[in-house]
Short mmCIF file of C-alpha atoms in Angstrom, two decimals:
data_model
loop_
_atom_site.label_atom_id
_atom_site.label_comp_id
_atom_site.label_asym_id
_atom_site.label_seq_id
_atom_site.Cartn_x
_atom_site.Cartn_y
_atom_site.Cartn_z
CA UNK R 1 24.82 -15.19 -6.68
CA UNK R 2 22.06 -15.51 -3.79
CA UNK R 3 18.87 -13.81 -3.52
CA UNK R 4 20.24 -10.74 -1.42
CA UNK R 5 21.49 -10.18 -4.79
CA UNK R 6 18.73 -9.67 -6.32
CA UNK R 7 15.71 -6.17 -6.00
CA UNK R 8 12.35 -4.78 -7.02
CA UNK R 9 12.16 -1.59 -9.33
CA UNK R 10 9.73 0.66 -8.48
CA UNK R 11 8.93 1.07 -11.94
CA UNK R 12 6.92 -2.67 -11.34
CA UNK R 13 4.74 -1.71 -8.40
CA UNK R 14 1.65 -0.04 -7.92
CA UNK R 15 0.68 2.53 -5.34
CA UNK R 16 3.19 4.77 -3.04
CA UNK R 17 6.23 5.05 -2.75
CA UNK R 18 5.65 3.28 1.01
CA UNK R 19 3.28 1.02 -0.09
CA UNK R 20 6.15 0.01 -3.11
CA UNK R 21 8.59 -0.44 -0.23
CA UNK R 22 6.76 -2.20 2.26
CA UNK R 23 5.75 -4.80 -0.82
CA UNK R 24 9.54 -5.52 -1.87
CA UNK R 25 10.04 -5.70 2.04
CA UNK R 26 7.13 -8.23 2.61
CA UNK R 27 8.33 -10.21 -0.06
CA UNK R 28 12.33 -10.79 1.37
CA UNK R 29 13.93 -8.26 -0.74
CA UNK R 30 16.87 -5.89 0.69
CA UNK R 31 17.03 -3.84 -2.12
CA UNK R 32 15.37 -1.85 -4.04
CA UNK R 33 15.91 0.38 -7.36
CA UNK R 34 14.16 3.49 -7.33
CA UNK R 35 12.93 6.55 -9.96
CA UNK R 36 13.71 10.35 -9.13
CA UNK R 37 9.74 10.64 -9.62
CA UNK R 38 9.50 8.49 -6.70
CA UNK R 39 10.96 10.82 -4.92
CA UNK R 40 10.41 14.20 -6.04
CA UNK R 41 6.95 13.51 -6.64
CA UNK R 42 5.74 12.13 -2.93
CA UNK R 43 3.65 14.75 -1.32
CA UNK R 44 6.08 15.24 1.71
CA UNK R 45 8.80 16.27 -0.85
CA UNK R 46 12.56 14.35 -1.48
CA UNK R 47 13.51 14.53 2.56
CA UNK R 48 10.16 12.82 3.64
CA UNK R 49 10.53 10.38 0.55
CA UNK R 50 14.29 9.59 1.87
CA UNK R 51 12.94 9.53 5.12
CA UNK R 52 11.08 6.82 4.21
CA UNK R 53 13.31 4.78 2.36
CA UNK R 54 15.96 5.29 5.27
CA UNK R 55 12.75 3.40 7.59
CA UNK R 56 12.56 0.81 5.22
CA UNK R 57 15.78 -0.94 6.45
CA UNK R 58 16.41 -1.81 2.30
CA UNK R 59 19.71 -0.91 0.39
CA UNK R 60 18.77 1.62 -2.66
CA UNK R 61 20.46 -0.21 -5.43
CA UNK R 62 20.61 2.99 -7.29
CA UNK R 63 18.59 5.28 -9.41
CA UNK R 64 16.29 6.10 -12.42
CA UNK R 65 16.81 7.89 -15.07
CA UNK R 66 19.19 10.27 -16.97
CA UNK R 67 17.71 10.34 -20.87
CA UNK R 68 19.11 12.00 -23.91
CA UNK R 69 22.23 12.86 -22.09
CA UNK R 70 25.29 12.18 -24.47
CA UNK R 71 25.52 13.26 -28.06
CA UNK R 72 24.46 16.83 -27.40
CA UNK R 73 26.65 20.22 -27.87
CA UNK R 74 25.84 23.69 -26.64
CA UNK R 75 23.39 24.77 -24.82
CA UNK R 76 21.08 21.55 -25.34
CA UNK R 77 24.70 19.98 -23.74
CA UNK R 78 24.54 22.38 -20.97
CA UNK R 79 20.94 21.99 -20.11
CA UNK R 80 21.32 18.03 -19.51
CA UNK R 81 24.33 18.98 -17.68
CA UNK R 82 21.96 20.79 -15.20
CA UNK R 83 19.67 18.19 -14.92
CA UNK R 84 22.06 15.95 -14.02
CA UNK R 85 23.46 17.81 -11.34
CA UNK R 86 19.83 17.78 -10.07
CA UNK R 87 19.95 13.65 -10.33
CA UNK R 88 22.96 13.20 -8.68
CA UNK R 89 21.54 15.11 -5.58
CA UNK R 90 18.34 12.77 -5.84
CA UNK R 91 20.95 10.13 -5.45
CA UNK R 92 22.65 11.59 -2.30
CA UNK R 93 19.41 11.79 -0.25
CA UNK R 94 18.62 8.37 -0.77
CA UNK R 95 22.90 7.40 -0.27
CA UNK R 96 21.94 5.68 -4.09
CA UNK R 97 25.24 4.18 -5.08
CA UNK R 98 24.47 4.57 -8.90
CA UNK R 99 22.46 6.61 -11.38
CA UNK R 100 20.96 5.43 -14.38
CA UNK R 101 21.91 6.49 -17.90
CA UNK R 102 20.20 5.57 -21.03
CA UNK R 103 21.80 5.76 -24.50
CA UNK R 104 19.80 8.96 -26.32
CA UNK R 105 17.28 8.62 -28.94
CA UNK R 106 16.81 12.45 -29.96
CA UNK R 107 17.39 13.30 -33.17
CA UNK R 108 19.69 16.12 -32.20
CA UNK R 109 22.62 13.56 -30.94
CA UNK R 110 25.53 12.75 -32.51
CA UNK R 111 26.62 9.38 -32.70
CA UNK R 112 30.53 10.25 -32.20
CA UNK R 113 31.75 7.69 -29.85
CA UNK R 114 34.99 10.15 -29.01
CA UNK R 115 32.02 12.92 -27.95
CA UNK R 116 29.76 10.30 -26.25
CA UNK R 117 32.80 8.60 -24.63
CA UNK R 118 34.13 12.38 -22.81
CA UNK R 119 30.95 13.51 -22.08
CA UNK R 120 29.93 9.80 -20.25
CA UNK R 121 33.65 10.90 -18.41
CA UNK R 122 32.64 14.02 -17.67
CA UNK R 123 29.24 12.97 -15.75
CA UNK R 124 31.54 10.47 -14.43
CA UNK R 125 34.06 12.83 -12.74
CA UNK R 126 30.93 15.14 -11.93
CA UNK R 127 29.70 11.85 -9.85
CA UNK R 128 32.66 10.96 -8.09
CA UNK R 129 32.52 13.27 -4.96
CA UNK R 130 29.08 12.56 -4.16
CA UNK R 131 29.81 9.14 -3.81
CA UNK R 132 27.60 8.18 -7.40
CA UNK R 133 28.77 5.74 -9.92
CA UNK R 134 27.51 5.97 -13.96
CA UNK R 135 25.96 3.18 -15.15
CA UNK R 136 25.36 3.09 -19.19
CA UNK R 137 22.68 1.43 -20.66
CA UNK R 138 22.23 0.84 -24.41
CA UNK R 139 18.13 1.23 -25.18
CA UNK R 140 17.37 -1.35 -28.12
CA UNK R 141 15.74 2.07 -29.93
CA UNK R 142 18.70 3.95 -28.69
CA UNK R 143 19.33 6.47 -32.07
CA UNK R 144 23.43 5.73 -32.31
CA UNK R 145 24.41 3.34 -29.53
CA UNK R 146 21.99 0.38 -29.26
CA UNK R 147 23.59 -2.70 -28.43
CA UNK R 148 25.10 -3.62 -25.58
CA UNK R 149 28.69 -3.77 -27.51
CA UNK R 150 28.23 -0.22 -28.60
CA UNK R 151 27.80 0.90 -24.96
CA UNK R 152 30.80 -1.10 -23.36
CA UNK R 153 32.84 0.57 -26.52
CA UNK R 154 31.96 3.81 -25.41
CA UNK R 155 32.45 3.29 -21.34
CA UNK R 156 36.25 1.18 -22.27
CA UNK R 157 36.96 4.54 -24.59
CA UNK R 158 36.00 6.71 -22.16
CA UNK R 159 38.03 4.77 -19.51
CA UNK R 160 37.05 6.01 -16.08
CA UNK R 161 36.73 4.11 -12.55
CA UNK R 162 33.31 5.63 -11.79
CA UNK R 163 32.01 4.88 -14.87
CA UNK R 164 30.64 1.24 -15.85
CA UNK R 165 27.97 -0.89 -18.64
CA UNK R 166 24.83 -1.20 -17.59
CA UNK R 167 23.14 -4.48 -19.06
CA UNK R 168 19.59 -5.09 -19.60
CA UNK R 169 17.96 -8.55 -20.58
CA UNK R 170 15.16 -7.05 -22.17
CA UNK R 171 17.35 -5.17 -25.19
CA UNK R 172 19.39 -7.72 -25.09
CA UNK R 173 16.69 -10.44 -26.12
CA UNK R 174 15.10 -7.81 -28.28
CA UNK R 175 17.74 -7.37 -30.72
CA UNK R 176 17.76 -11.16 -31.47
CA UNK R 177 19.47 -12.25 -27.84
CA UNK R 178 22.90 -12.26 -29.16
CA UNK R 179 25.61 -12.06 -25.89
CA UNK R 180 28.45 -12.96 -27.81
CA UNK R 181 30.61 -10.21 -26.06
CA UNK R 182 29.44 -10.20 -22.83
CA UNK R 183 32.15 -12.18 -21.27
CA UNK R 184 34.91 -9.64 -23.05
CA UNK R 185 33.41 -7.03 -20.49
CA UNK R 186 35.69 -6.68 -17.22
CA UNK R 187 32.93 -7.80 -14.83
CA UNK R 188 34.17 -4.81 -12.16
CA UNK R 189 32.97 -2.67 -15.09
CA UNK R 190 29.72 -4.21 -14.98
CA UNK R 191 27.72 -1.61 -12.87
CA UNK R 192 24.44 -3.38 -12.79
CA UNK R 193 22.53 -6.41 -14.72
CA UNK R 194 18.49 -5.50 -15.44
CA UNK R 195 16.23 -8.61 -15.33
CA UNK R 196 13.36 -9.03 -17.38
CA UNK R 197 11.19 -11.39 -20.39
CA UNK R 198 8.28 -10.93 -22.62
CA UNK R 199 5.53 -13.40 -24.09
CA UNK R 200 5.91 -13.80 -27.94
CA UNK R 201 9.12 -14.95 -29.34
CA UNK R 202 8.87 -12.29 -32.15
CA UNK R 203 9.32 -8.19 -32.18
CA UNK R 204 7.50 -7.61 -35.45
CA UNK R 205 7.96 -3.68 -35.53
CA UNK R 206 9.83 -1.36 -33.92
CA UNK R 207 6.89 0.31 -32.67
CA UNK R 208 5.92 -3.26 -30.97
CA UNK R 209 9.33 -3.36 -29.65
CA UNK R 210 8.56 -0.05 -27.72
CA UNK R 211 5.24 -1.41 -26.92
CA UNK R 212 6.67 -4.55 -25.34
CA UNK R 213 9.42 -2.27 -23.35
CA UNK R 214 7.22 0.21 -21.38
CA UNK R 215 3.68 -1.66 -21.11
CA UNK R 216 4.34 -5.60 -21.72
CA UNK R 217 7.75 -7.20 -20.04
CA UNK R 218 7.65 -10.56 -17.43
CA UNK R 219 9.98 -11.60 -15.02
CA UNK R 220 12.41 -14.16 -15.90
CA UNK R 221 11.17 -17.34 -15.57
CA UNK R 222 7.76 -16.00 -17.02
CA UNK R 223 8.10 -15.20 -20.95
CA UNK R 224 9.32 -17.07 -24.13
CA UNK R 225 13.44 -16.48 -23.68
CA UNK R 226 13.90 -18.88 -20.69
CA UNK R 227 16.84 -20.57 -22.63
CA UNK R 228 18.35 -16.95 -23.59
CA UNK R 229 18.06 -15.38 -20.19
CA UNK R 230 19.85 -18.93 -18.42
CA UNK R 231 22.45 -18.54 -20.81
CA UNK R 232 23.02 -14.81 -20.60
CA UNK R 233 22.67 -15.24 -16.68
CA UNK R 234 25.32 -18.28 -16.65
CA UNK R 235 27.69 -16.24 -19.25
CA UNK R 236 28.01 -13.03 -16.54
CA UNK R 237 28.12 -15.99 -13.52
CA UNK R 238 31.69 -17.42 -15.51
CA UNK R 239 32.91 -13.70 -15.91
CA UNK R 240 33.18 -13.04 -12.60
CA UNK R 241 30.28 -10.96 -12.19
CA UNK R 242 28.80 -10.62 -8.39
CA UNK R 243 26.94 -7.40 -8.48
CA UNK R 244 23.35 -6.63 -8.20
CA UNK R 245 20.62 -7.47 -10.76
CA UNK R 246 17.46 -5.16 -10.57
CA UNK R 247 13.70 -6.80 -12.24
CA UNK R 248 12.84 -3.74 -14.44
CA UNK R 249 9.52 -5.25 -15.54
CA UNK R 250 7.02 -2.65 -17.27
CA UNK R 251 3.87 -4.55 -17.19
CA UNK R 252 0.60 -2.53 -16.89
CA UNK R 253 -1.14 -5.42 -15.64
CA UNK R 254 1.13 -5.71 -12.71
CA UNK R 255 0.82 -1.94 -12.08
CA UNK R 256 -3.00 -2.77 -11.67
CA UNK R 257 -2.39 -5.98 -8.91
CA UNK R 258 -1.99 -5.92 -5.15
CA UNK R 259 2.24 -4.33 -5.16
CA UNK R 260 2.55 -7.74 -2.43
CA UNK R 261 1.01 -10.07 -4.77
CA UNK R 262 3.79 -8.96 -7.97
CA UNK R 263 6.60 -8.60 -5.93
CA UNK R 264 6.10 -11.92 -4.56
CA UNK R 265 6.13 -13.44 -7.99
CA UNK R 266 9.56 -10.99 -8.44
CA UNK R 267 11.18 -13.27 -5.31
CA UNK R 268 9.88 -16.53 -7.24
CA UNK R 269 11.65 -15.35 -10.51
CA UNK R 270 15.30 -14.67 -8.17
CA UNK R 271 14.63 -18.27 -7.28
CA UNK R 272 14.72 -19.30 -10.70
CA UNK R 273 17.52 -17.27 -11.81
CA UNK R 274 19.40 -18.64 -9.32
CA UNK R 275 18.43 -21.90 -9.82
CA UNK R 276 19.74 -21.79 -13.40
CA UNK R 277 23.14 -20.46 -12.61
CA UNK R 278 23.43 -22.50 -9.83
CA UNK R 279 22.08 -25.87 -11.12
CA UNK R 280 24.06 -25.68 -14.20
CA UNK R 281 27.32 -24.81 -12.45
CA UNK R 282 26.47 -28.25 -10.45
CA UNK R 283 26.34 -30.06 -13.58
CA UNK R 284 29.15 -28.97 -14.80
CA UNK R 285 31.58 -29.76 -11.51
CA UNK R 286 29.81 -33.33 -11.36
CA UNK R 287 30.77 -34.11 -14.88
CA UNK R 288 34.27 -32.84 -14.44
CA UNK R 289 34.53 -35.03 -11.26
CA UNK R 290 33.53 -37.90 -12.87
CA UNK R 291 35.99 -37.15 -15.87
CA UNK R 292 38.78 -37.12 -13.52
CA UNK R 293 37.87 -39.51 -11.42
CA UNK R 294 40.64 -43.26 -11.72
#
């Protein structure tokens, strides 16, 4: 883990898509994770927005996000399929290596894991020649599959190479910041590790809980988990994990600051995360030398 690991989400910053980029630039990142609105929305269209992006000289970690996908039949099942043909294209003008899945909350999904598993495989296999991996992410609201355990089920059932977990701090800590688990996960299958914290120790409501998600979150480093997140972060580190981790960090506040000042304190938090992995792994060689030493 170093900090070209580590990238901004757009989702953080406020103002253009260039003046997003040319924040996370200022600030030392090389990568960046990026929304389809991004893109389809800039006034040049998707070529001028990839255009830019291209200029930027930063890696596109990958992109956000398919919702409500799996658990559907029919025509509601064929209309997502459409939608996500549309995606994946997003992802090939900007050469994203991965799109973003999150597990459904409609009430018209079915919580079959065998149905959620094949139709994950079937996005999967849809992905492959454009060059796209799938990454699954379990939403702490998510109707059927919201833990991170219930995701990696599904992805190991459905058992394909372009298809990998997705984990994200933020629903991790909300459902009580339980990772017992995460080191059973085949860190190759790991397709990408979300970063973020919030203030309170407590999610009183489930309403709060949404609250928190889209309007409220901190970087690491900045909220009332510290101990959680250093754990989770030094639980992936002794897996094996070595892929990217993306700050997803919905914070209206931030969304109303200068995009250089945030994403500056977004390079401070990768200095802490890395700082917790890395100090503690320290630790724990110097006590085994000394343990071994005559």
């Amino acid at each position: 883990m170093n900090l070209a690991s580590f990238g901004m989400d757009t989702i953080t910053l406020g103002g253009s898509l260039a003046t997003k980029l040319a924040a996370s630039r200022a600030a030392g990142f090389s990568q960046i994770m990026l929304w389809a609105r991004d893109l389809t929305g800039h006034p040049g269209g998707l070529e001028a927005a990839a255009e830019l992006v291209r200029a930027s000289g930063q890696r596109v970690t990958g992109i956000q996000v398919m919702r409500d996908y799996e658990g559907l039949e029919g025509s509601l099942h064929d209309y997502k399929l459409d939608v996500a043909r549309q995606m994946l294209e997003v992802c090939r003008a900007v050469r994203a290596p991965l799109l973003m899945v999150c597990s459904s909350t409609s009430s018209h999904a079915g919580g079959d894991i065998g149905l959620i598993a094949a139709q994950l495989a079937k996005l999967a296999t849809m992905a492959v020649p454009l060059g796209v991996r799938i990454g699954y992410e379990a939403l702490s609201w998510g109707r059927h599959v919201n833990q991170f355990t219930q995701s990696w089920d599904a992805v190991a059932l459905a058992d394909h190479a372009n298809l990998g977990v997705v984990l994200d701090s933020y629903h991790i800590l909300a459902n009580g910041g339980d990772i017992d688990g995460i080191e059973e996960i085949p860190s190759e299958k790991i397709a990408l590790v979300q970063l973020s914290d919030y203030m309170w120790r407590e999610l009183r409501s489930p309403q709060e809980r949404l609250e928190t998600a889209r309007h409220l979150r901190v970087f690491p480093g900045e909220g009332a988990h510290s101990d959680e997140l250093a754990r989770m972060l030094r639980c992936l580190s002794r897996a094996g994990y070595r892929g990217d981790y993306s700050f997803e960090v919905f914070n209206d506040d931030y969304q109303q600051l200068a995009p250089r000042f945030v994403a500056r304190r977004a390079h401070a938090s990768a200095k802490w995360v890395t700082d917790q992995v890395l100090r503690r792994s320290l630790q724990v060689r110097q006590a085994a030398a000394v343990e071994v030493a005559p």
